[in-house]
Coordinates of C-alpha atoms and ligand atoms in Angstrom, one line a residue:
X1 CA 0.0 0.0 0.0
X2 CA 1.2 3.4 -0.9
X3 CA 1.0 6.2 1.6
X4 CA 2.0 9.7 1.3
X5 CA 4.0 11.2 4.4
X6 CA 0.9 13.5 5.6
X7 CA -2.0 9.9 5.3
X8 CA 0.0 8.8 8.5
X9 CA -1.7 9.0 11.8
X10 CA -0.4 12.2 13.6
X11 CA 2.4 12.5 11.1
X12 CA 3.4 16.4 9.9
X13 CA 5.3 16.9 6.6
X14 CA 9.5 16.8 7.9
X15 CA 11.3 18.5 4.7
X16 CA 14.3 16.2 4.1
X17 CA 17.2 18.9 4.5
X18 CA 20.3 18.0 2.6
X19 CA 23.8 18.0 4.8
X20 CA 25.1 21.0 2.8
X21 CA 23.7 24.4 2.5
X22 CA 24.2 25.1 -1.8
X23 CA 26.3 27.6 -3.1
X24 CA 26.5 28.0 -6.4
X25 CA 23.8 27.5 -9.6
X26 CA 25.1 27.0 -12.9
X27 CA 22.5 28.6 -15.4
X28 CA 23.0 26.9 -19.1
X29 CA 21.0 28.3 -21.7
X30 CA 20.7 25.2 -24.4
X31 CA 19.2 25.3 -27.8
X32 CA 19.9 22.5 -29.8
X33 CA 22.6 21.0 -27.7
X34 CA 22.2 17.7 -26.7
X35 CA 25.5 16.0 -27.8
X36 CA 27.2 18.7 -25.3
X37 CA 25.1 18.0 -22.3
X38 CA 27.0 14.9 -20.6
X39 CA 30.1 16.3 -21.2
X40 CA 29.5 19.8 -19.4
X41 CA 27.7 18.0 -16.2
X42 CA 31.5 15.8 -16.2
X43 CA 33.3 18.9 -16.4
X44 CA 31.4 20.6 -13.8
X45 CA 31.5 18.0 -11.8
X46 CA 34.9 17.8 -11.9
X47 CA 36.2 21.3 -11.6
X48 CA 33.4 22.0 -8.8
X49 CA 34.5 19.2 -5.9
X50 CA 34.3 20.3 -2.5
X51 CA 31.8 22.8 -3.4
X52 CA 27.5 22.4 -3.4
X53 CA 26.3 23.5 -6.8
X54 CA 23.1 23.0 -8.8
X55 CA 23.2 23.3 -12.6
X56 CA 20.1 24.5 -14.6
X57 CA 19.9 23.9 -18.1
X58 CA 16.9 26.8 -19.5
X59 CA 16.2 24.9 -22.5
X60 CA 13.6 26.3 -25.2
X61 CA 12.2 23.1 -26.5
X62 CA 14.8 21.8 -28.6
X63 CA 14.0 19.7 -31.2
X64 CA 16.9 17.9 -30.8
X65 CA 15.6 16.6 -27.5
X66 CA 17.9 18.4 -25.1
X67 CA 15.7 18.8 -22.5
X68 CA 15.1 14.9 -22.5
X69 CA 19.1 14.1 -22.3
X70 CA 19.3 16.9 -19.2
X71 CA 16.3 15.4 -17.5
X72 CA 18.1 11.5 -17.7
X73 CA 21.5 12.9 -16.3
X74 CA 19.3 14.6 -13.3
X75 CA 17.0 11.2 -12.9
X76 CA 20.6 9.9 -11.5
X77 CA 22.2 13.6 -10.3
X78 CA 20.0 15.8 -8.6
X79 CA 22.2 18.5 -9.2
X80 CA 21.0 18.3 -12.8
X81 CA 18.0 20.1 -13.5
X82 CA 15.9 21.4 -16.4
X83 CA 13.6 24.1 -17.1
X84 CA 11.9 23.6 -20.2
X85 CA 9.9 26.9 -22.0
X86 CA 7.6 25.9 -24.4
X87 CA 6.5 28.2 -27.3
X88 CA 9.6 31.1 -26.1
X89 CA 12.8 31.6 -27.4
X90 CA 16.2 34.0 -26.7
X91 CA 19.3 33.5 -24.7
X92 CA 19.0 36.4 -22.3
X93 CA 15.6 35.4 -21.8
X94 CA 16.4 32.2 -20.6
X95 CA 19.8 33.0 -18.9
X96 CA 17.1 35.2 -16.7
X97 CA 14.1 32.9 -16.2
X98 CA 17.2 30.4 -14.8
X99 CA 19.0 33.4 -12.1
X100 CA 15.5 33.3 -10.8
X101 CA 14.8 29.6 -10.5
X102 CA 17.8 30.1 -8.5
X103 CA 18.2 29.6 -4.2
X104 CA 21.7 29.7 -4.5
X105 CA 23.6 33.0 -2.8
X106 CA 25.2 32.6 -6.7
X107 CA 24.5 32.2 -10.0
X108 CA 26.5 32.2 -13.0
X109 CA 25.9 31.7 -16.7
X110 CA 28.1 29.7 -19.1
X111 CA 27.2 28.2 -22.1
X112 CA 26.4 24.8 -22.8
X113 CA 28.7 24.2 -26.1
X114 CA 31.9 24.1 -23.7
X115 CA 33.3 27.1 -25.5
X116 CA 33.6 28.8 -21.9
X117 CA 36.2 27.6 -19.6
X118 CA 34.6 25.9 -16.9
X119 CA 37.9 25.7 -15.0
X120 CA 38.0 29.4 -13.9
X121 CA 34.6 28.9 -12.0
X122 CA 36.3 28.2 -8.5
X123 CA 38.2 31.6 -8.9
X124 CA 35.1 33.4 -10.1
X125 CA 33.4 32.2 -7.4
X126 CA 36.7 32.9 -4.7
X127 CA 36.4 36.5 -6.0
X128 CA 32.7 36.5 -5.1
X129 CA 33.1 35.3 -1.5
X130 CA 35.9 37.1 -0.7
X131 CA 34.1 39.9 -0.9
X132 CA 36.2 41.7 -3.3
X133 CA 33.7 41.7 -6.3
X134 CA 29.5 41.6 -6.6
X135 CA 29.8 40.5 -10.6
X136 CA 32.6 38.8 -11.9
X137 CA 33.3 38.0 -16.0
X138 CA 35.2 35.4 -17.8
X139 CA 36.7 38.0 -20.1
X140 CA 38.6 36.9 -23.8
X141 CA 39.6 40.6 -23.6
X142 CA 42.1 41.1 -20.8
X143 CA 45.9 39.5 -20.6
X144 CA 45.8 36.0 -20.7
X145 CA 42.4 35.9 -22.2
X146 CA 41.6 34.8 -26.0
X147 CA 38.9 34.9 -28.6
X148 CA 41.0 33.7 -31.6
X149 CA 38.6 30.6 -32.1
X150 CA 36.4 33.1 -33.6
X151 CA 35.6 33.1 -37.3
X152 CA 37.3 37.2 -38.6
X153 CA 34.1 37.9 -39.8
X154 CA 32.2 37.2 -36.0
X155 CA 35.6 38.8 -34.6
X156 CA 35.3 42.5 -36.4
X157 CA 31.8 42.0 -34.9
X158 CA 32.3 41.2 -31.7
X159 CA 35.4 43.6 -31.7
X160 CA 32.8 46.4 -33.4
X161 CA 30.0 45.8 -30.4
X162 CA 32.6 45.7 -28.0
X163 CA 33.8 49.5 -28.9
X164 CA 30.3 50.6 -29.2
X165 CA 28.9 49.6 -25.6
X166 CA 32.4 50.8 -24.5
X167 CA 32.3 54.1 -25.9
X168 CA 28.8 54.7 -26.3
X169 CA 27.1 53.1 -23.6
X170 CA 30.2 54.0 -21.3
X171 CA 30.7 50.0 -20.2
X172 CA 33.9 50.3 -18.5
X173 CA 35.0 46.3 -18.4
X174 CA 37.0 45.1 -21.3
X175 CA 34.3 42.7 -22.5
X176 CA 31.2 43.6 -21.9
X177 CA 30.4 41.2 -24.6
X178 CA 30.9 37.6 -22.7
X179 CA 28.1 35.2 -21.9
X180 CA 30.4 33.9 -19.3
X181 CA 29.8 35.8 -16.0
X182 CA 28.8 35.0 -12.5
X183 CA 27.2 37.5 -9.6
X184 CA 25.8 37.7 -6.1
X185 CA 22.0 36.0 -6.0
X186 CA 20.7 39.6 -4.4
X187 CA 22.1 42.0 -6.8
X188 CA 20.8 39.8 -9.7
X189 CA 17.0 40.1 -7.9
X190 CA 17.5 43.8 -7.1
X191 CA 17.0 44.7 -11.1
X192 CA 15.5 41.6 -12.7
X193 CA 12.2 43.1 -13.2
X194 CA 14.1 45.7 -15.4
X195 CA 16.1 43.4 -17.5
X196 CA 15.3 42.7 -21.6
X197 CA 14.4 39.3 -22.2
X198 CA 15.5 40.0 -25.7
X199 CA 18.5 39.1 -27.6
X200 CA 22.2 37.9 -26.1
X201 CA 23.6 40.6 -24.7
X202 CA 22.3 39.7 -20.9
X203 CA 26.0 40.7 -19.3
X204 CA 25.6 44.5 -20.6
X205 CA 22.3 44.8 -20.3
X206 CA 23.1 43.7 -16.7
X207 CA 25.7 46.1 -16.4
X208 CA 23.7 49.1 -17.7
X209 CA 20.7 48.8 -15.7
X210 CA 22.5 48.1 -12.2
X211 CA 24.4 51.5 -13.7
X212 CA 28.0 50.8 -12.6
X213 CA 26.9 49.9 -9.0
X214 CA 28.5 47.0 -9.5
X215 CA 32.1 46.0 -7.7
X216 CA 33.0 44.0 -11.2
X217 CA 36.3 41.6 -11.5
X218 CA 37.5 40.1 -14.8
X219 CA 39.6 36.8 -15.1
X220 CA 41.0 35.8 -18.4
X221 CA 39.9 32.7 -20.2
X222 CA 40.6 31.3 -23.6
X223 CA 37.4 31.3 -25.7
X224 CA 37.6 27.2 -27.1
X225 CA 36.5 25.8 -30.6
X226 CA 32.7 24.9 -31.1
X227 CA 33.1 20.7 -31.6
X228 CA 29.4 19.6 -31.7
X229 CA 26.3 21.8 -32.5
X230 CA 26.3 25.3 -34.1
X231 CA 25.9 28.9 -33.2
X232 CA 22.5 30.5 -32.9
X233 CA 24.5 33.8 -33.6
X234 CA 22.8 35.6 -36.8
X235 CA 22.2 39.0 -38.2
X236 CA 18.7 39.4 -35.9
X237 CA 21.0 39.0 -32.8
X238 CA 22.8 41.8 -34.2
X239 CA 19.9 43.9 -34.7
X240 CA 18.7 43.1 -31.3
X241 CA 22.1 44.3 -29.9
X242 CA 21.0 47.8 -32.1
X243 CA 17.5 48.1 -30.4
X244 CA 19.1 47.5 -27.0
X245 CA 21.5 50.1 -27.3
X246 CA 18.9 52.4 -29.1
X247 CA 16.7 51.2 -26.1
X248 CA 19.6 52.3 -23.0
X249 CA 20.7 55.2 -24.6
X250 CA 16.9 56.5 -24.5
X251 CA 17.1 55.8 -20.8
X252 CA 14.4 52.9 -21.5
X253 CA 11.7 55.4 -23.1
X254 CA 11.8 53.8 -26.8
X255 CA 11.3 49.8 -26.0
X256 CA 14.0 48.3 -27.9
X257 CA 10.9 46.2 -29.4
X258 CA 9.5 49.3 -30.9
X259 CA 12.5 50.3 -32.9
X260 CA 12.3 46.9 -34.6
X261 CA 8.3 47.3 -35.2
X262 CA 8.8 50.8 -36.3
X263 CA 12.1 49.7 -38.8
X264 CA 10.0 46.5 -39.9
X265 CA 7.0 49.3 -40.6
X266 CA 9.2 51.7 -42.4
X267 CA 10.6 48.8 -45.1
X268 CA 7.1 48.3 -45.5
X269 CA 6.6 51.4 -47.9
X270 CA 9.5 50.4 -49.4
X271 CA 7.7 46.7 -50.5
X272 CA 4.4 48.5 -51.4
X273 CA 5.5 50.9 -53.6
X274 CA 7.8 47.9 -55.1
X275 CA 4.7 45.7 -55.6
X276 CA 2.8 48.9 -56.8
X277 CA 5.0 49.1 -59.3
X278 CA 4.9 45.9 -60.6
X279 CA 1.0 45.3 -60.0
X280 CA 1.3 48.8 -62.5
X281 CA 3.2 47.0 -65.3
X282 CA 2.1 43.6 -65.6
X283 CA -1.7 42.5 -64.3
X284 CA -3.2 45.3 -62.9
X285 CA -6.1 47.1 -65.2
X286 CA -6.6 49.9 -62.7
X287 CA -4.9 51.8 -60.6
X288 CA -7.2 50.9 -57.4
X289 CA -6.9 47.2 -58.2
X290 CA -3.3 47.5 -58.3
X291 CA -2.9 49.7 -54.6
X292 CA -5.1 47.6 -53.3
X293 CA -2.8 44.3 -54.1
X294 CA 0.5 46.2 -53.0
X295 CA -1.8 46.9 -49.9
X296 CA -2.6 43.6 -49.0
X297 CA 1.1 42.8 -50.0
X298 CA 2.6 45.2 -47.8
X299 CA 0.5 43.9 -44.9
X300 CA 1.6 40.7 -45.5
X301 CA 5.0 41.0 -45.7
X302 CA 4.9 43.9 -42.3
X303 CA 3.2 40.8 -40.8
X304 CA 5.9 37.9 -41.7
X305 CA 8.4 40.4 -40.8
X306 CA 7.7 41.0 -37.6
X307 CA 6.8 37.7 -36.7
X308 CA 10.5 36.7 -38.0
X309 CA 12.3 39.4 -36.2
X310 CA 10.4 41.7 -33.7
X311 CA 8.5 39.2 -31.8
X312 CA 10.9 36.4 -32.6
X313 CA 11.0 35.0 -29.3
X314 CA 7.4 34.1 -29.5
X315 CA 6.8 33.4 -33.1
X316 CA 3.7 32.2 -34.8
X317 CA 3.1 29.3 -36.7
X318 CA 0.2 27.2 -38.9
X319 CA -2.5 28.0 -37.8
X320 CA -1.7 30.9 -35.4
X321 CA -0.1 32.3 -38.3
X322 CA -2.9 32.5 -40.4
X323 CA -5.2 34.2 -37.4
X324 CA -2.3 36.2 -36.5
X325 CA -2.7 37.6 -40.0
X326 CA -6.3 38.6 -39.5
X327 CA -5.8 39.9 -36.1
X328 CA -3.1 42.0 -37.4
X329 CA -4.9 43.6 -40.6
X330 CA -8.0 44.2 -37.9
X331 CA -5.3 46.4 -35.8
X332 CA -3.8 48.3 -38.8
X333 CA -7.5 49.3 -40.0
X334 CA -8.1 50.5 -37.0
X335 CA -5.1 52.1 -36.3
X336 CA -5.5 53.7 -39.3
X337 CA -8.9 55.2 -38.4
X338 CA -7.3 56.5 -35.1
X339 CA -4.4 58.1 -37.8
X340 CA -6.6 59.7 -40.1
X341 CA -9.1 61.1 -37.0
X342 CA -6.0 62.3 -34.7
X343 CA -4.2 64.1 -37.4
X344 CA -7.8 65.7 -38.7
X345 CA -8.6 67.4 -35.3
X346 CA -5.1 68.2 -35.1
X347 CA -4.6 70.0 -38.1
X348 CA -8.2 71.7 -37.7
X349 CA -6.8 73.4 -34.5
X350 CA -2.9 74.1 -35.9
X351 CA -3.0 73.7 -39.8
X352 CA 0.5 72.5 -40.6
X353 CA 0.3 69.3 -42.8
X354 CA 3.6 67.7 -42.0
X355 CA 3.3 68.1 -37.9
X356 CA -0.3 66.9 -37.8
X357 CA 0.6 63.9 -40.2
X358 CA 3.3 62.4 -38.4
X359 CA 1.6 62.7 -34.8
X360 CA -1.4 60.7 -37.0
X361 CA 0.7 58.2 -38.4
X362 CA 3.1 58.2 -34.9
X363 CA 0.1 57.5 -32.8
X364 CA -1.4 54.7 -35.2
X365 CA 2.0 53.1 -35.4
X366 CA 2.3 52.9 -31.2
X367 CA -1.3 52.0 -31.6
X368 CA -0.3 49.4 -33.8
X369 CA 2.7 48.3 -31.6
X370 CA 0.8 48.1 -28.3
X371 CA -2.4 46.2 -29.8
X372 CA 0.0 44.0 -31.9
X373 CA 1.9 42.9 -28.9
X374 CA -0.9 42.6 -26.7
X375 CA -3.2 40.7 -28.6
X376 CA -1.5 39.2 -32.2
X377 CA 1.9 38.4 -30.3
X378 CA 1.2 37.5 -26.9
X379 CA 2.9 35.8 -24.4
X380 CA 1.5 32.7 -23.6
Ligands
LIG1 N1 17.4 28.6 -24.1 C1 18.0 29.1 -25.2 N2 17.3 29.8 -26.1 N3 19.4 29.0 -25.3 C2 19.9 29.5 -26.4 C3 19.2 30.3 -27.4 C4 17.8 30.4 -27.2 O1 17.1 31.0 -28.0 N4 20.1 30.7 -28.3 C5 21.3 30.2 -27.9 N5 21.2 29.5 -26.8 C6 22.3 28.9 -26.1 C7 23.2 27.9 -26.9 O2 22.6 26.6 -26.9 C8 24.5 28.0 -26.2 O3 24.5 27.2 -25.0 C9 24.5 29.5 -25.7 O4 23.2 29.9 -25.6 C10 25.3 30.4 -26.6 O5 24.8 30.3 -27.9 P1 25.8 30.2 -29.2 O6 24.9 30.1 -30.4 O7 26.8 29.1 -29.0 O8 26.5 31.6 -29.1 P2 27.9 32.1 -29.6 O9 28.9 31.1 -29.3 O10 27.7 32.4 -31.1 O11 28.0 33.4 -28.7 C11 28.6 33.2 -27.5 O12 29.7 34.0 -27.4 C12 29.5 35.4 -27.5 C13 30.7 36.2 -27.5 O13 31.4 36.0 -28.7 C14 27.6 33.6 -26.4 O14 28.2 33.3 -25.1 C15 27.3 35.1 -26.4 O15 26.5 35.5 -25.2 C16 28.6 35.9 -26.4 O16 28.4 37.2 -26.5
LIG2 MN1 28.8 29.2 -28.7

C-alpha cells in the first residue's frame, strides 16, 4: 500500500534537508545541444569538488531533445536540473528565467557548447566570496584571455560591439560582450524586473541597468573551438544588440521592441510601392486594383516580418499564423482610423500638414505596436 508522508496518523510533513547548504547554480542556456550535455555536467562535476552547486539547463524546447538528455542525467544527479519553455525563445531570456529559479547565494551563466572555460569557475566564485567583487566576467579581452577561435568575420563583430557599448554606452569592463559571468544572487534580484528578455547581450544589459553599482572583477579565459552543435548567432542578434542600445541610450523610453516594429514598418513602404509598381506593369487594369494588391502585400510582408524578427522569441506558426494575420490587418484598419481622426482634429486646431501627419501616423503606429503585442503576439 502506498502512503504519502501527511496519510500517516499524527504524522506532519518533515522537509528532508540535505547535509550541505548550496552555493552556487550554474544557469546553461541550451538550444539544440544535446550532444554537449554529458560532457558539461562531467566537467562541472569535476572542476566543482568540494563545493555544493546545482546546474540548470533553461532549455527552449529543442527539437533535438535536449531537454530529455538533461532530465536523464538529473534522474541519476540531482544537481541536474531542467527548465523547459515551451513556445519562447532568446538567450537572455532564458539565462534570466534560470538566475531566478535560482536559491543559490550565486548564480553564473556559461554556455552549454563548452566554449567557456569551466575551470575558472572556482576563482570566479573565490572572488565573489571574498568579498572583493559583486559580478565577476570570464573576459577573452584582458591578458591572458583569447577569442581567436572566432571566425574574422564574428571577430570584427564582436570587436565592433565591443567598442560601441564601450564608448557609447560607457561600459567600462573590457568585454562587456561575454556570456560567461557569475554574480551575487541579491544583486541579480534587485534589477531583474528591469532586465530585456530580448536578444544575447544579458551581461551588458546587466551592467547598464545596475548602472556601474556593480564592484565587477575580470579573469581571463581562452574562448575554445565549437566541436558539436552550431551557433544560434545571426544578423537578428545583431539587430537586437542595435535596439538595445537604441533602447539604454533612450534611458528605456523607446522599447528596444519598438525600434524593430517601427524599422520592420518603415521597409514596409518600401515593398508597397515595389509591388505597386509591378502590380502597375504587368496585371493590374486599374490603378485601385493595383494599390489595393500592394496593400494587401505590404501587410503581408509587415506581418511575416515582424513575426520573424520583432517578436521572434514568441513566433507564430500554422495556424496561429494564419489568425495572427487577420488579427493583425484588424489592428492596422483600425489604427489607421485612429491616424486619419488624430491628425484631422489636429490640423483643424494648428493647420500645418507635416506636424499633424506624423503625430497621426506616430500615434497609429504605437497604436499598432501596443495592440499587436498585446493581442496578435502574446505571451503565452
Ligand atoms: N534557451 C536558449 N534559447 N538557449 C539559447 C538560445 C535560445 O534561444 N540561443 C542560444 N542559446 C544557447 C546555446 O545553446 C548556447 O549554449 C549558448 O546559448 C550560446 O549560444 P551560441 O549560439 O553558442 O552563441 P555564440 O557562441 O555564437 O556566442 C557566445 O559568445 C558570445 C561572445 O562572442 C555567447 O556566449 C554570447 O553570449 C557571447 O556574447
Ligand atoms: Mn557558442
Amino acid at each position: 500500500m502506498n502512503l504519502a508522508v501527511t496519510d500517516l496518523p499524527g504524522h506532519s510533513v518533515v522537509p528532508v534537508v540535505p547535509s550541505e547548504p548550496l552555493v552556487l547554480t550554474v544557469v546553461i542556456p541550451t538550444f539544440n545541444e544535446a550532444q554537449n550535455v554529458r560532457e558539461i555536467v562531467r566537467r562541472l562535476d569535476r572542476t566543482l569538488s568540494g563545493i555544493c552547486w546545482e546546474a540548470i539547463f533553461v532549455d527552449d524546447n529543442s527539437p533535438d531533445g535536449t531537454a530529455d538528455t538533461v532530465k536523464e542525467a538529473g534522474a541519476s544527479d540531482r544537481r541536474v536540473r531542467c527548465l523547459k519553455r515551451i513556445g519562447r525563445r532568446g538567450l537572455a531570456g532564458a539565462c534570466i528565467e534560470g538566475m531566478l529559479a535560482s536559491s543559490a547565494p550565486f548564480v553564473a551563466v556559461m554556455d552549454a557548447d563548452l566554449q567557456h572555460d569551466e575551470t575558472i569557475l572556482p576563482r570566479m566564485l573565490d572572488a565573489l566570496t571574498s568579498g572583493s567583487a559583486d559580478l565577476v566576467v570570464g573576459s577573452r579581452y584582458v591578458p591572458g584571455g583569447s577569442a581567436d577561435s572566432l571566425a574574422p568575420q564574428r571577430a570584427k563583430i564582436s570587436r565592433a560591439a565591443t567598442g560601441l557599448a564601450r564608448r557609447i554606452l560607457g561600459v567600462e569592463i573590457a568585454d562587456p560582450m561575454s556570456g560567461f559571468f557569475m554574480l551575487r544572487r541579491d544583486k541579480l534580484d534587485d534589477i531583474a524586473d528591469r532586465l530585456s528578455t530580448i536578444g544575447f547581450k544579458i551581461l551588458l544589459d546587466i551592467l547598464m541597468t545596475a548602472k556601474n553599482s556593480l564592484r565587477v572583477a575580470e579573469i581571463p579565459f581562452e574562448f575554445r573551438e565549437r566541436t558539436h552543435g552550431e551557433s544560434k548567432f545571426d544578423a537578428q542578434v545583431g539587430l537586437e544588440f542595435l535596439g538595445l542600445v537604441l533602447g539604454k541610450l533612450t534611458r528605456g523610453v523607446i522599447d528596444p521592441r519598438f525600434i524593430t516594429f517601427a524599422l520592420v514598418g518603415t521597409t514596409g513602404l518600401a515593398v508597397h510601392l515595389i509591388a505597386l509598381k509591378l502590380a502597375l506593369e504587368t496585371f493590374a487594369r486599374n490603378f485601385s486594383t493595383a494599390q489595393t494588391i500592394a496593400t494587401v502585400f505590404a501587410m503581408a510582408t509587415n506581418f511575416l516580418l515582424n513575426n520573424a524578427l520583432t517578436y521572434s522569441d514568441r513566433r507564430l506558426s500554422g495556424l496561429g499564423l494564419l489568425w495572427g494575420f487577420l488579427g493583425f490587418c484588424l489592428i492596422g484598419a483600425a489604427g489607421a482610423i485612429t491616424n486619419v481622426g488624430l491628425a484631422s482634429w489636429l490640423y483643424s486646431q494648428e493647420p500645418t500638414w507635416w506636424l499633424a501627419g506624423a503625430a497621426g501616423a506616430i500615434m497609429g503606429a504605437l497604436w499598432n505596436y501596443s495592440m499587436s503585442s498585446q493581442f496578435v503576439w502574446r505571451t503565452r
